[in-house]
Short mmCIF file of C-alpha atoms in Angstrom, two decimals:
data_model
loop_
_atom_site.label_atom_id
_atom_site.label_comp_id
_atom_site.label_asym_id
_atom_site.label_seq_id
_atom_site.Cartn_x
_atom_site.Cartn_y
_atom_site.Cartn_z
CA UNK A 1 29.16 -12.44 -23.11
CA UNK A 2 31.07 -16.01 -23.80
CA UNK A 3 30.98 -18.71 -21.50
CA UNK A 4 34.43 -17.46 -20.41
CA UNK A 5 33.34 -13.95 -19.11
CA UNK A 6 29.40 -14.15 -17.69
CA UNK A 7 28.15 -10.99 -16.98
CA UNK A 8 28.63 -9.44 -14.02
CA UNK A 9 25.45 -8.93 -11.61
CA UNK A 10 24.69 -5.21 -12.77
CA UNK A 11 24.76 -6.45 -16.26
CA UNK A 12 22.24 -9.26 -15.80
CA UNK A 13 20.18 -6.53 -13.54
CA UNK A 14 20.60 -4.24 -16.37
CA UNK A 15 19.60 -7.17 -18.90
CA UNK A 16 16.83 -8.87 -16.87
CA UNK A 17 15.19 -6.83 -14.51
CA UNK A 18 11.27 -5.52 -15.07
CA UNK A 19 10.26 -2.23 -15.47
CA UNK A 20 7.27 -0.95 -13.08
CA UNK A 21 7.46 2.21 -15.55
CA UNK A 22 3.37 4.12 -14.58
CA UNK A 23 1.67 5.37 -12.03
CA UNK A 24 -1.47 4.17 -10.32
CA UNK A 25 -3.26 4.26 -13.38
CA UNK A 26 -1.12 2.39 -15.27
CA UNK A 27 -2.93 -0.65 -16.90
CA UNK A 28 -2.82 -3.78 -14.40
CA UNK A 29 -1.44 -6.09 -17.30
CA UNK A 30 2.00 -3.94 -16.69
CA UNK A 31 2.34 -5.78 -13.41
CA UNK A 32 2.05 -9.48 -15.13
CA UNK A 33 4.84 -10.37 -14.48
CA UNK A 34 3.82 -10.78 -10.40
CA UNK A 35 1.41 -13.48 -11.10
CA UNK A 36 5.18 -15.47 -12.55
CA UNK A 37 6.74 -14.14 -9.38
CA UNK A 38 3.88 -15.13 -6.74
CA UNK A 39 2.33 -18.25 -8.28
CA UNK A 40 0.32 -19.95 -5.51
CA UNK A 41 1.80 -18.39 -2.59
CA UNK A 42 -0.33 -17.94 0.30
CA UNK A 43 1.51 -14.73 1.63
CA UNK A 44 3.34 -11.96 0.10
CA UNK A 45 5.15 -9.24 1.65
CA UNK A 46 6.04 -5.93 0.22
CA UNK A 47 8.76 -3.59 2.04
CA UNK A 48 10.36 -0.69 2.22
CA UNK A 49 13.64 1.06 3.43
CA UNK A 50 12.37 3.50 5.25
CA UNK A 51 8.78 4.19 6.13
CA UNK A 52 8.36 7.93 4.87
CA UNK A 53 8.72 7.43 1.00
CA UNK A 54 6.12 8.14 -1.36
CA UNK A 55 6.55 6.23 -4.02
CA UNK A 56 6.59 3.09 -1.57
CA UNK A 57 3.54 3.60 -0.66
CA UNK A 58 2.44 4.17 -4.34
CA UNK A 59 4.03 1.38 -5.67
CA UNK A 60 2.93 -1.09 -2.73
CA UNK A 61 -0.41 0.18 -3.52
CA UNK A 62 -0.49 -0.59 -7.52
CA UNK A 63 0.53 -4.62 -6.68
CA UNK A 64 -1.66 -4.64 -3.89
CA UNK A 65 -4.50 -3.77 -6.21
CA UNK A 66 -3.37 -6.47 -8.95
CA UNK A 67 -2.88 -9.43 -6.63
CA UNK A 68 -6.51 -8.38 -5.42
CA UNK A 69 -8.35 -7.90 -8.37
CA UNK A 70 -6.31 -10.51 -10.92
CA UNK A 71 -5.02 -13.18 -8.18
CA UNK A 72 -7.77 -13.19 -5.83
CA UNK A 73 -5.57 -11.88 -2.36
CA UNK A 74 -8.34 -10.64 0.30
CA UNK A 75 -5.82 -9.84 3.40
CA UNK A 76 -3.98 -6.48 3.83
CA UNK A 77 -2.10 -7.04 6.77
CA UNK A 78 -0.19 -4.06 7.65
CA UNK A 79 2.57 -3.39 10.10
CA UNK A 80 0.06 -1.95 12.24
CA UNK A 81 -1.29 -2.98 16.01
CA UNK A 82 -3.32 -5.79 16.33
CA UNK A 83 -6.22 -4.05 18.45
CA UNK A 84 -6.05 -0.97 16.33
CA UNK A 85 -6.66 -2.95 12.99
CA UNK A 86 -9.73 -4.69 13.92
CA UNK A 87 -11.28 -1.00 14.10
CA UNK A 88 -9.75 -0.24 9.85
CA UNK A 89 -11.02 -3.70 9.60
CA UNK A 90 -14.72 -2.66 10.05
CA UNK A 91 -14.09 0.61 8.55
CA UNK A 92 -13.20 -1.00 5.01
CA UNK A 93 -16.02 -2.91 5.66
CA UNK A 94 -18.40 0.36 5.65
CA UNK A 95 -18.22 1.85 9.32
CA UNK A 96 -18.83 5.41 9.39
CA UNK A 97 -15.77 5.61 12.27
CA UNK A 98 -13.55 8.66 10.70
CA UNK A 99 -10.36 7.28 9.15
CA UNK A 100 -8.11 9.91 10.54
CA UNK A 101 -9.33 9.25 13.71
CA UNK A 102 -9.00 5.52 13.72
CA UNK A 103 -5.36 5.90 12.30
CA UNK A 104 -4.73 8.67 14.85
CA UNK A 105 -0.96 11.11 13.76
CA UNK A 106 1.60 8.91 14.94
CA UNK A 107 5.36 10.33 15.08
CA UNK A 108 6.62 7.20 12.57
CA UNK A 109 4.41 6.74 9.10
CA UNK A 110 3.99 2.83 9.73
CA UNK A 111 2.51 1.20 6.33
CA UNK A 112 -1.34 2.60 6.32
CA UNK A 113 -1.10 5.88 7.97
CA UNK A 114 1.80 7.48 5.59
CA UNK A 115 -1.12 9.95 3.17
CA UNK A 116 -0.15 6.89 0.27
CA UNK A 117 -1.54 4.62 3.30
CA UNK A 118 -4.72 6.38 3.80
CA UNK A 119 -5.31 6.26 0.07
CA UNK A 120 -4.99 2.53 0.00
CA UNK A 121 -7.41 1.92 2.46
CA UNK A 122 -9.59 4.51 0.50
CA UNK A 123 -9.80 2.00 -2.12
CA UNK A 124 -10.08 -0.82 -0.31
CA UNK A 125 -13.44 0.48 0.68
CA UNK A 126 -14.08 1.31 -2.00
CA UNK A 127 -13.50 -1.82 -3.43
CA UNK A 128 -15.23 -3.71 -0.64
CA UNK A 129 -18.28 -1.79 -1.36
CA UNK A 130 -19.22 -4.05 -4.77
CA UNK A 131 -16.54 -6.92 -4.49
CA UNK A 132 -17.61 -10.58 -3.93
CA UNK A 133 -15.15 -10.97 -2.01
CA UNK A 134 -14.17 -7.87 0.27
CA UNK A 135 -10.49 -7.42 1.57
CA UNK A 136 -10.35 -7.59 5.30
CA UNK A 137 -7.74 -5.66 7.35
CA UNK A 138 -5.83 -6.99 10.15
CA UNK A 139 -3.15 -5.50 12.11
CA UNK A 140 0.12 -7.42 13.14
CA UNK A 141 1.99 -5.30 15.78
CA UNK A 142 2.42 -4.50 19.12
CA UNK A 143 0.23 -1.78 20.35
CA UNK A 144 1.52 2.05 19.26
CA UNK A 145 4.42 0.59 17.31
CA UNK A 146 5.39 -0.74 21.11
CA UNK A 147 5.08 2.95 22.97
CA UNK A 148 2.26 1.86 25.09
CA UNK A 149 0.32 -1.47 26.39
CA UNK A 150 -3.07 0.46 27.17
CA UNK A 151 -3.95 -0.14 23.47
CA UNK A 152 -4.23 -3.68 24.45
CA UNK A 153 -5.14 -3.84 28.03
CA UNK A 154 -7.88 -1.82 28.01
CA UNK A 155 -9.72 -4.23 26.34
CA UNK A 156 -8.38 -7.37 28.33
CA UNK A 157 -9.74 -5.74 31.31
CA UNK A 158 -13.26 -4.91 30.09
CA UNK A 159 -13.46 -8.56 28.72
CA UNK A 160 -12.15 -10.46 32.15
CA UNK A 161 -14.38 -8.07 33.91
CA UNK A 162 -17.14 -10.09 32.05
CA UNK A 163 -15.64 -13.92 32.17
CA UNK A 164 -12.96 -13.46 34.97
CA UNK A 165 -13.72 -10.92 37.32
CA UNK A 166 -11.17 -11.17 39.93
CA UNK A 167 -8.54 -11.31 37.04
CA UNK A 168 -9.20 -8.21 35.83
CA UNK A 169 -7.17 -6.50 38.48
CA UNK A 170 -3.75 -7.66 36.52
CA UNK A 171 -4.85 -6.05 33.76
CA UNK A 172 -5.25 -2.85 35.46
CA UNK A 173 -2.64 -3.01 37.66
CA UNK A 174 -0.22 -3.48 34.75
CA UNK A 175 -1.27 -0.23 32.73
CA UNK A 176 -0.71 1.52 36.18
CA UNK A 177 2.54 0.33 35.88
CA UNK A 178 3.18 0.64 32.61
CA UNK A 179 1.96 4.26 32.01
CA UNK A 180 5.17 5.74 33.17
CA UNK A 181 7.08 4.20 30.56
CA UNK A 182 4.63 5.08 27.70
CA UNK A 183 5.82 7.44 24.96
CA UNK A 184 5.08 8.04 20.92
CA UNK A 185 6.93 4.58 20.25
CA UNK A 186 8.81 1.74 21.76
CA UNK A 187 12.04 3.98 21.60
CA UNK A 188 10.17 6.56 23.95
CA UNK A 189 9.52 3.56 26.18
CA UNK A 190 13.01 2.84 26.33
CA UNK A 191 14.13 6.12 27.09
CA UNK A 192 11.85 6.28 29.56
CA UNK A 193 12.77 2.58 31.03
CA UNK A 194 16.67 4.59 31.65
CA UNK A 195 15.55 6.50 33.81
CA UNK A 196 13.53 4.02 36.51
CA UNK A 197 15.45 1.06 38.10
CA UNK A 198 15.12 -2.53 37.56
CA UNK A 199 12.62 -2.87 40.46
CA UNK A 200 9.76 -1.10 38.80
CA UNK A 201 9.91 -3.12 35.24
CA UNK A 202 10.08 -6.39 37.34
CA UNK A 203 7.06 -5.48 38.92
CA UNK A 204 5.64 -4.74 35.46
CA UNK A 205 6.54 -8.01 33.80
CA UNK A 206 5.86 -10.04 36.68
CA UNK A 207 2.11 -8.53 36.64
CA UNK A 208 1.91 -9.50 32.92
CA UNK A 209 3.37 -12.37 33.79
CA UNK A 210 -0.11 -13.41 36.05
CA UNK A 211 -2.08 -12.08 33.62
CA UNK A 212 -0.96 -14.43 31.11
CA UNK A 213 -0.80 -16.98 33.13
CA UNK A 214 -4.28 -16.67 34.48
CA UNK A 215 -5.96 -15.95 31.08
CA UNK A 216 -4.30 -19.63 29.96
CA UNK A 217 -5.35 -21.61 32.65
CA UNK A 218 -8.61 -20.03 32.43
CA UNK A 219 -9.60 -20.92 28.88
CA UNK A 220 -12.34 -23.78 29.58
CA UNK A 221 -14.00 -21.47 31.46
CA UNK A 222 -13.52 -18.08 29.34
CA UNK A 223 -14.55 -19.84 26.02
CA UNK A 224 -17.37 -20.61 28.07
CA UNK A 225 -18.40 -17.34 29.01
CA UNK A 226 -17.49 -15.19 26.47
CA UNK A 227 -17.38 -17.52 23.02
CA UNK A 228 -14.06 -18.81 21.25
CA UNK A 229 -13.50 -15.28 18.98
CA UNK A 230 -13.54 -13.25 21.86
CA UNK A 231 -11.21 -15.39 23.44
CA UNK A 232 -8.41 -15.69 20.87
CA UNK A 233 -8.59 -11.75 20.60
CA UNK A 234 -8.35 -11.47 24.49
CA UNK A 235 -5.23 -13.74 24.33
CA UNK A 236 -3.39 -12.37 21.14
CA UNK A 237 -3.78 -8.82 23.00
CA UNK A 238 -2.56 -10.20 26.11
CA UNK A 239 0.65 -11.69 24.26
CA UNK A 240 0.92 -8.41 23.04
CA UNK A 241 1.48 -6.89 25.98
CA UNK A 242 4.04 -8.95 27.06
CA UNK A 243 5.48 -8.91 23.70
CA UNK A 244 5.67 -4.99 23.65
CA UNK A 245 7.12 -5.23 27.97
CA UNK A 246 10.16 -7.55 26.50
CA UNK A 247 10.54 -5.66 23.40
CA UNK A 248 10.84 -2.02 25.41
CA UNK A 249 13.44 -3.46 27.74
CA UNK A 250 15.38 -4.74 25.27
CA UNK A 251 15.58 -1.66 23.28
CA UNK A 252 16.46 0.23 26.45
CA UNK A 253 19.15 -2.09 26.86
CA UNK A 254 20.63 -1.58 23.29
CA UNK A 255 20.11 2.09 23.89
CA UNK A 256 22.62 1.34 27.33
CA UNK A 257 24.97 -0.44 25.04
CA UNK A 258 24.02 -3.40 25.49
CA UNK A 259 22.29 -4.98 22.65
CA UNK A 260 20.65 -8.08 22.58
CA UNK A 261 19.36 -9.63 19.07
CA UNK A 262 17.80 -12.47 20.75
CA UNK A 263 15.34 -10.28 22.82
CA UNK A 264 15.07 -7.46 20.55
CA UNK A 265 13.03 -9.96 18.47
CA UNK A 266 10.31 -9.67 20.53
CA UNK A 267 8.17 -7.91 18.52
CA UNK A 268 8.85 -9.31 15.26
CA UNK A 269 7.75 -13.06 16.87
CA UNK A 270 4.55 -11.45 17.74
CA UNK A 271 3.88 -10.10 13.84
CA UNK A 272 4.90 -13.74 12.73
CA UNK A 273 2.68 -15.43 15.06
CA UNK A 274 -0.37 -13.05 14.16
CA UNK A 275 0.22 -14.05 10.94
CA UNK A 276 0.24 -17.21 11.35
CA UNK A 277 -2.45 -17.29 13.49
CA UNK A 278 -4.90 -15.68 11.35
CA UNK A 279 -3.78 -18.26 8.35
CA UNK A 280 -5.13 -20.85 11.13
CA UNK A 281 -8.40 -19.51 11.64
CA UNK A 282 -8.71 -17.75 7.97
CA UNK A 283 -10.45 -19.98 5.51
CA UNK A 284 -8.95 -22.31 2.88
CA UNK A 285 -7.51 -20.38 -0.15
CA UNK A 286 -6.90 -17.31 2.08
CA UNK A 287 -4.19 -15.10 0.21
CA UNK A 288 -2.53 -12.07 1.78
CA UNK A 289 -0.48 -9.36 1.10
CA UNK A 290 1.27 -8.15 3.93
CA UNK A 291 2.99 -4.62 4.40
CA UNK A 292 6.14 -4.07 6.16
CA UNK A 293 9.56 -2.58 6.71
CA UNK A 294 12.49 -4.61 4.61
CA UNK A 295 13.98 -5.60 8.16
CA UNK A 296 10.99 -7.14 9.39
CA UNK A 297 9.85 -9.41 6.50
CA UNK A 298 13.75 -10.73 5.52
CA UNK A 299 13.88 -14.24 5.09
CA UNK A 300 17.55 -14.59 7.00
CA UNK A 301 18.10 -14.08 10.93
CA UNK A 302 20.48 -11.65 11.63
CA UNK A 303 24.32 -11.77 13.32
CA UNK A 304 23.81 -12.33 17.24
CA UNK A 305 24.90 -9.41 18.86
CA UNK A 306 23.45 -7.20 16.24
CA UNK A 307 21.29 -4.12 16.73
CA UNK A 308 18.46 -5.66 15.02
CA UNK A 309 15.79 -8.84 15.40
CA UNK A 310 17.93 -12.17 15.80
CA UNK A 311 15.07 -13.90 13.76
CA UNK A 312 12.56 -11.43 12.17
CA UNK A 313 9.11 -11.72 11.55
CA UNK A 314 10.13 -13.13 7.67
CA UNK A 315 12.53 -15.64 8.68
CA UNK A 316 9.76 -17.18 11.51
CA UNK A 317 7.01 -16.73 8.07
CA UNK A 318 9.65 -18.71 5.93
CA UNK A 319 10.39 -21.28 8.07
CA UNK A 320 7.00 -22.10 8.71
CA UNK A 321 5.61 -21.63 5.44
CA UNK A 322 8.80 -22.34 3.06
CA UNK A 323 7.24 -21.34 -0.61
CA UNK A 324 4.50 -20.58 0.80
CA UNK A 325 6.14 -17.16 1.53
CA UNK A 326 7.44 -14.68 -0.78
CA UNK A 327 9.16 -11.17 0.19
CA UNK A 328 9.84 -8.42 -1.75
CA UNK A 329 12.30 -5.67 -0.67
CA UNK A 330 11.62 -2.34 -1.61
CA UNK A 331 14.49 -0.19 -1.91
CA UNK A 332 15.95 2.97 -3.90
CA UNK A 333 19.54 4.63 -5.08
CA UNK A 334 18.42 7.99 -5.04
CA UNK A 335 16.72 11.24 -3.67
CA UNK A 336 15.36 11.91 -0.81
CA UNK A 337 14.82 9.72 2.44
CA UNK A 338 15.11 10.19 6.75
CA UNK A 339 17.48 10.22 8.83
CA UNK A 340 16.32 9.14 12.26
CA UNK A 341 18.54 9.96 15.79
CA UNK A 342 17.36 8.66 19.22
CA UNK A 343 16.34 11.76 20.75
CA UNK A 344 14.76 11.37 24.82
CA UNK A 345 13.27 14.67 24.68
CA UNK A 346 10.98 13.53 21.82
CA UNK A 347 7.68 12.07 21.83
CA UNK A 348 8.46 8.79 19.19
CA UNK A 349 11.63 8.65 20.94
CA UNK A 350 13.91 9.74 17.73
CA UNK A 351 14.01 12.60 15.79
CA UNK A 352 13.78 12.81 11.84
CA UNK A 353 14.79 15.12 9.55
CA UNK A 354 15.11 15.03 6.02
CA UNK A 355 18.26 14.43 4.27
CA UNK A 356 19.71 13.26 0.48
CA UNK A 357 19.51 9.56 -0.18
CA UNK A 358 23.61 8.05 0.08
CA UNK A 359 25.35 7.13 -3.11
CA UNK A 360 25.14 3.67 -3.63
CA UNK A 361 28.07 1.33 -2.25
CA UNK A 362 30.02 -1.17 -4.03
CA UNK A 363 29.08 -3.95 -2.04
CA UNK A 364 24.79 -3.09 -1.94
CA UNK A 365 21.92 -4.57 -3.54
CA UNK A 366 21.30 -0.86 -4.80
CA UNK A 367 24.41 -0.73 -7.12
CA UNK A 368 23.13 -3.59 -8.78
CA UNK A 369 20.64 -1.20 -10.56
CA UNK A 370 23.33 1.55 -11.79
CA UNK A 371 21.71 0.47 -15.34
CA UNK A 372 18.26 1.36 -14.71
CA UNK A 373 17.97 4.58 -14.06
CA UNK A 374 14.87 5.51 -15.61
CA UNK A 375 12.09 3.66 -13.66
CA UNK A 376 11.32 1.03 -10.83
CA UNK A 377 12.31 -2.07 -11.82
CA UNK A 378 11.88 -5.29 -10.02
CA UNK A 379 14.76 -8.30 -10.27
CA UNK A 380 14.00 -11.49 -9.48
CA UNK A 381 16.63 -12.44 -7.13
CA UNK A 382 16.11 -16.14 -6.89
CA UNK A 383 17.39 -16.19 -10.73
CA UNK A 384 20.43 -13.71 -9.69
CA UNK A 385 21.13 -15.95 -7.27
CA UNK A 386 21.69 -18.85 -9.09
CA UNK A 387 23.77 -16.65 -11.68
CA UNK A 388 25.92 -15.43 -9.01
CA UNK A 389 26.57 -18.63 -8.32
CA UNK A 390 26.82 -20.66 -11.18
CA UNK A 391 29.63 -18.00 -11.73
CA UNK A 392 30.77 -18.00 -8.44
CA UNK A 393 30.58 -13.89 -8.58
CA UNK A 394 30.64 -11.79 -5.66
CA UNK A 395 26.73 -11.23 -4.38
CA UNK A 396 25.81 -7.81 -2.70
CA UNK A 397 26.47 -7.55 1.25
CA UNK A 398 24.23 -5.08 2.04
CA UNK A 399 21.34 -3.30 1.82
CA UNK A 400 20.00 0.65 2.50
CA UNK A 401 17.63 1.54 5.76
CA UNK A 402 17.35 5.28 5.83
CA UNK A 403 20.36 6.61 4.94
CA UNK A 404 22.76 3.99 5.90
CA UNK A 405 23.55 0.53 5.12
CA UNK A 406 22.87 -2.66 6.59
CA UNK A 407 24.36 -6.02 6.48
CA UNK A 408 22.00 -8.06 4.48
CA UNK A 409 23.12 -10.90 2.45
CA UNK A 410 19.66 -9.77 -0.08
CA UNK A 411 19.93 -12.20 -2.66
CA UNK A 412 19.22 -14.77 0.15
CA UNK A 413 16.95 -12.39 2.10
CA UNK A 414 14.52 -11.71 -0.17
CA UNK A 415 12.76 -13.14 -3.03
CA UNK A 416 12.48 -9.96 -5.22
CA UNK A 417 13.52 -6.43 -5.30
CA UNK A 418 12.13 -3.33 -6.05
CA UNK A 419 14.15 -0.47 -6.97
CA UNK A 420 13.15 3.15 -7.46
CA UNK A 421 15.58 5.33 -9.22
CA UNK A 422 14.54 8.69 -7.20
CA UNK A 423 12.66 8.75 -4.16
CA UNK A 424 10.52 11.89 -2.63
CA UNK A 425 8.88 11.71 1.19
CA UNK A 426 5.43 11.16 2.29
CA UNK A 427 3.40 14.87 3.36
CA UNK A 428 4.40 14.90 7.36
CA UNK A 429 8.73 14.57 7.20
CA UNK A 430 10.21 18.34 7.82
CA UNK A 431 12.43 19.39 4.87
CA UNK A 432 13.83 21.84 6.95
#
């Protein structure tokens, strides 16, 4: 093209992007072109567009191996709940725990238990087993992908029974409370939060509300008792709880009809601060790869008002870290993906069901790739960015969760894509 007619954006996708033709035993050297892409960064995050798809999981799994073996990365931190993870944690490092059990079936395929998941950590413990440096686990999320705070509190309790006696009462008193808003996932809870009045979930939050009160003011004597780790655990668990009591009302409020972005981003503040946190007490020239949804590791806030996190786990990461951070969106144009429909009657709270992938729009990051239909192939969207612009050419608008489309201005939101031609789901989604 002359100076006088730049190519359009699917032409310089078409042109520029990398192939991620091979499966996972593909030679590593096919993935080069990540060590260009991540340079020094500290974290990198990997997504997805919808949690069930196999070759996600595959693909996440092929970089996670390269930025472990040939850039020295030794964090997988996973969409996952904080309390849960320390138990994979000691697994990958040679627990004889069963994995299945540890994982337990879960009605949503979070990064880690999908069968693609389960094979990752396979290797990693394998890999752990002769490496110089293992890979260490850690979970980010609220407890049961926010469908219960027992995952949390139980161990709260057990520890103030040993440093804080008479504070241990909050803790149980608040899973009393709690249990009758439990379900499969935080959209159970917030089914379940319909059909109670306010009076109850006051009560609730108020008791969480002592408890983290108590366990703050108490630190002196805590760290005391019980040693600085076991404090910082107790704490991040107890911030999970309250985390996961703000994020189910506010889910049950956009349920209602009355969504708020602000509060819905409950959750996602507790991922970025876990994150965060364990770069603080990690050691220097800690690298990690982190696993997550596209939605959660976005480097924009969204539209107030929206159905979705006002500022998302990436956007708090990118903020803090600036370059630091890198995010990769992992999306596809084709095949086969879920459909997911708030459902009361079911135990996660929605129900899925298997359905064709939609036909790219005009305005998505997925129509970008109509020229590279015959593998994955990864564009560097800082670089399309600037083309876009040096052009002044219209950029993408949005991006596909499930089988819709989301506003997402991508080119800003994420670093990188990933985009696989075809898609198939993960063992567990009904094709019926």
């Amino acid at each position: 093209m002359g100076p006088n007619h730049p190519l359009s954006l699917v032409e310089w996708t078409t042109r520029n992007a990398i192939r991620l033709a091979g499966g996972l035993d593909a030679p590593l050297d096919h993935l080069a072109m990540l060590r260009d892409l991540v340079g020094d960064t500290r974290v990198v995050a990997f997504g997805e567009n919808s949690h069930q798809i196999s070759e996600f999981g595959l693909l996440r799994e092929r970089m996670l191996r390269f930025l472990v073996l040939e850039c020295g990365f030794t964090v997988y931190a996973v969409e996952f709940g904080a309390a849960s993870g320390r138990q994979v944690d000691a697994w990958l490092h040679g627990s004889d725990t069963d994995l299945d059990t540890l994982l337990r079936p879960h009605p949503v395929a979070y990064p880690g238990q999908s069968s693609e998941g389960r094979d990752t950590l396979r290797w990693l413990r394998s890999h752990n087993a002769v490496a110089q440096h293992p890979v260490r686990f850690a979970g980010l999320d609220v407890p049961a992908a926010g469908g219960s705070l027992t995952p949390v509190l139980e161990p709260v309790a057990a520890y103030l029974a040993a440093v804080d006696p008479r504070a241990e009462r909050y803790a149980r008193t608040a899973m009393e409370l709690a249990e009758p808003l439990s379900g499969g996932s935080g959209f159970a809870s917030a089914h379940a939060r319909l059909t109670v009045g306010p009076e109850a979930q006051d009560r609730l939050s108020a008791t969480l509300g002592r408890l983290l009160n108590r366990i703050t003011v108490m630190r002196e004597i805590c760290v005391q008792r019980g040693g600085q780790p076991a404090y910082e655990r107790a704490l991040s668990d107890v911030w999970a709880a309250w985390r996961t009591d703000q994020m189910q009302r506010a889910t049950s409020e956009m349920l209602d009809g009355a969504p708020d972005s602000a509060d819905l981003a409950a959750r996602d503040r507790y991922m970025a601060d876990s994150l965060l946190e364990l770069l603080d007490r990690s050691a220097p020239g800690t690298r990690i790869v982190l696993a997550a949804h596209n939605v959660h590791i976005q480097r924009t806030p969204n539209h107030e008002g929206a159905p979705l996190p006002r500022i998302p786990m990436g956007h708090a990461l990118a903020r803090e870290l600036g370059g630091d951070y890198v995010s990769v969106a992992l999306t596809s144009s084709g095949g086969r993906t879920v459909r997911n429909v708030p459902d009361p009657s079911h135990h996660g709270g929605m129900r899925q069901s298997a359905v064709d992938a939609p036909q790219a729009t005009h305005s998505s990051v997925e129509a970008l790739f109509a020229g590279v239909p015959e593998a994955p192939a990864l564009v560097d969207t800082r670089a399309l960015r600037a083309h876009a612009r040096r052009h002044g050419l219209p950029e993408p608008t949005h991006m596909r969760m499930d089988d819709g489309f989301l506003p997402v201005p991508a080119l800003d939101a994420f670093d990188a894509v990933v985009n696989v031609p075809r898609t198939t789901l993960t063992a567990g989604v009904d094709e019926g």
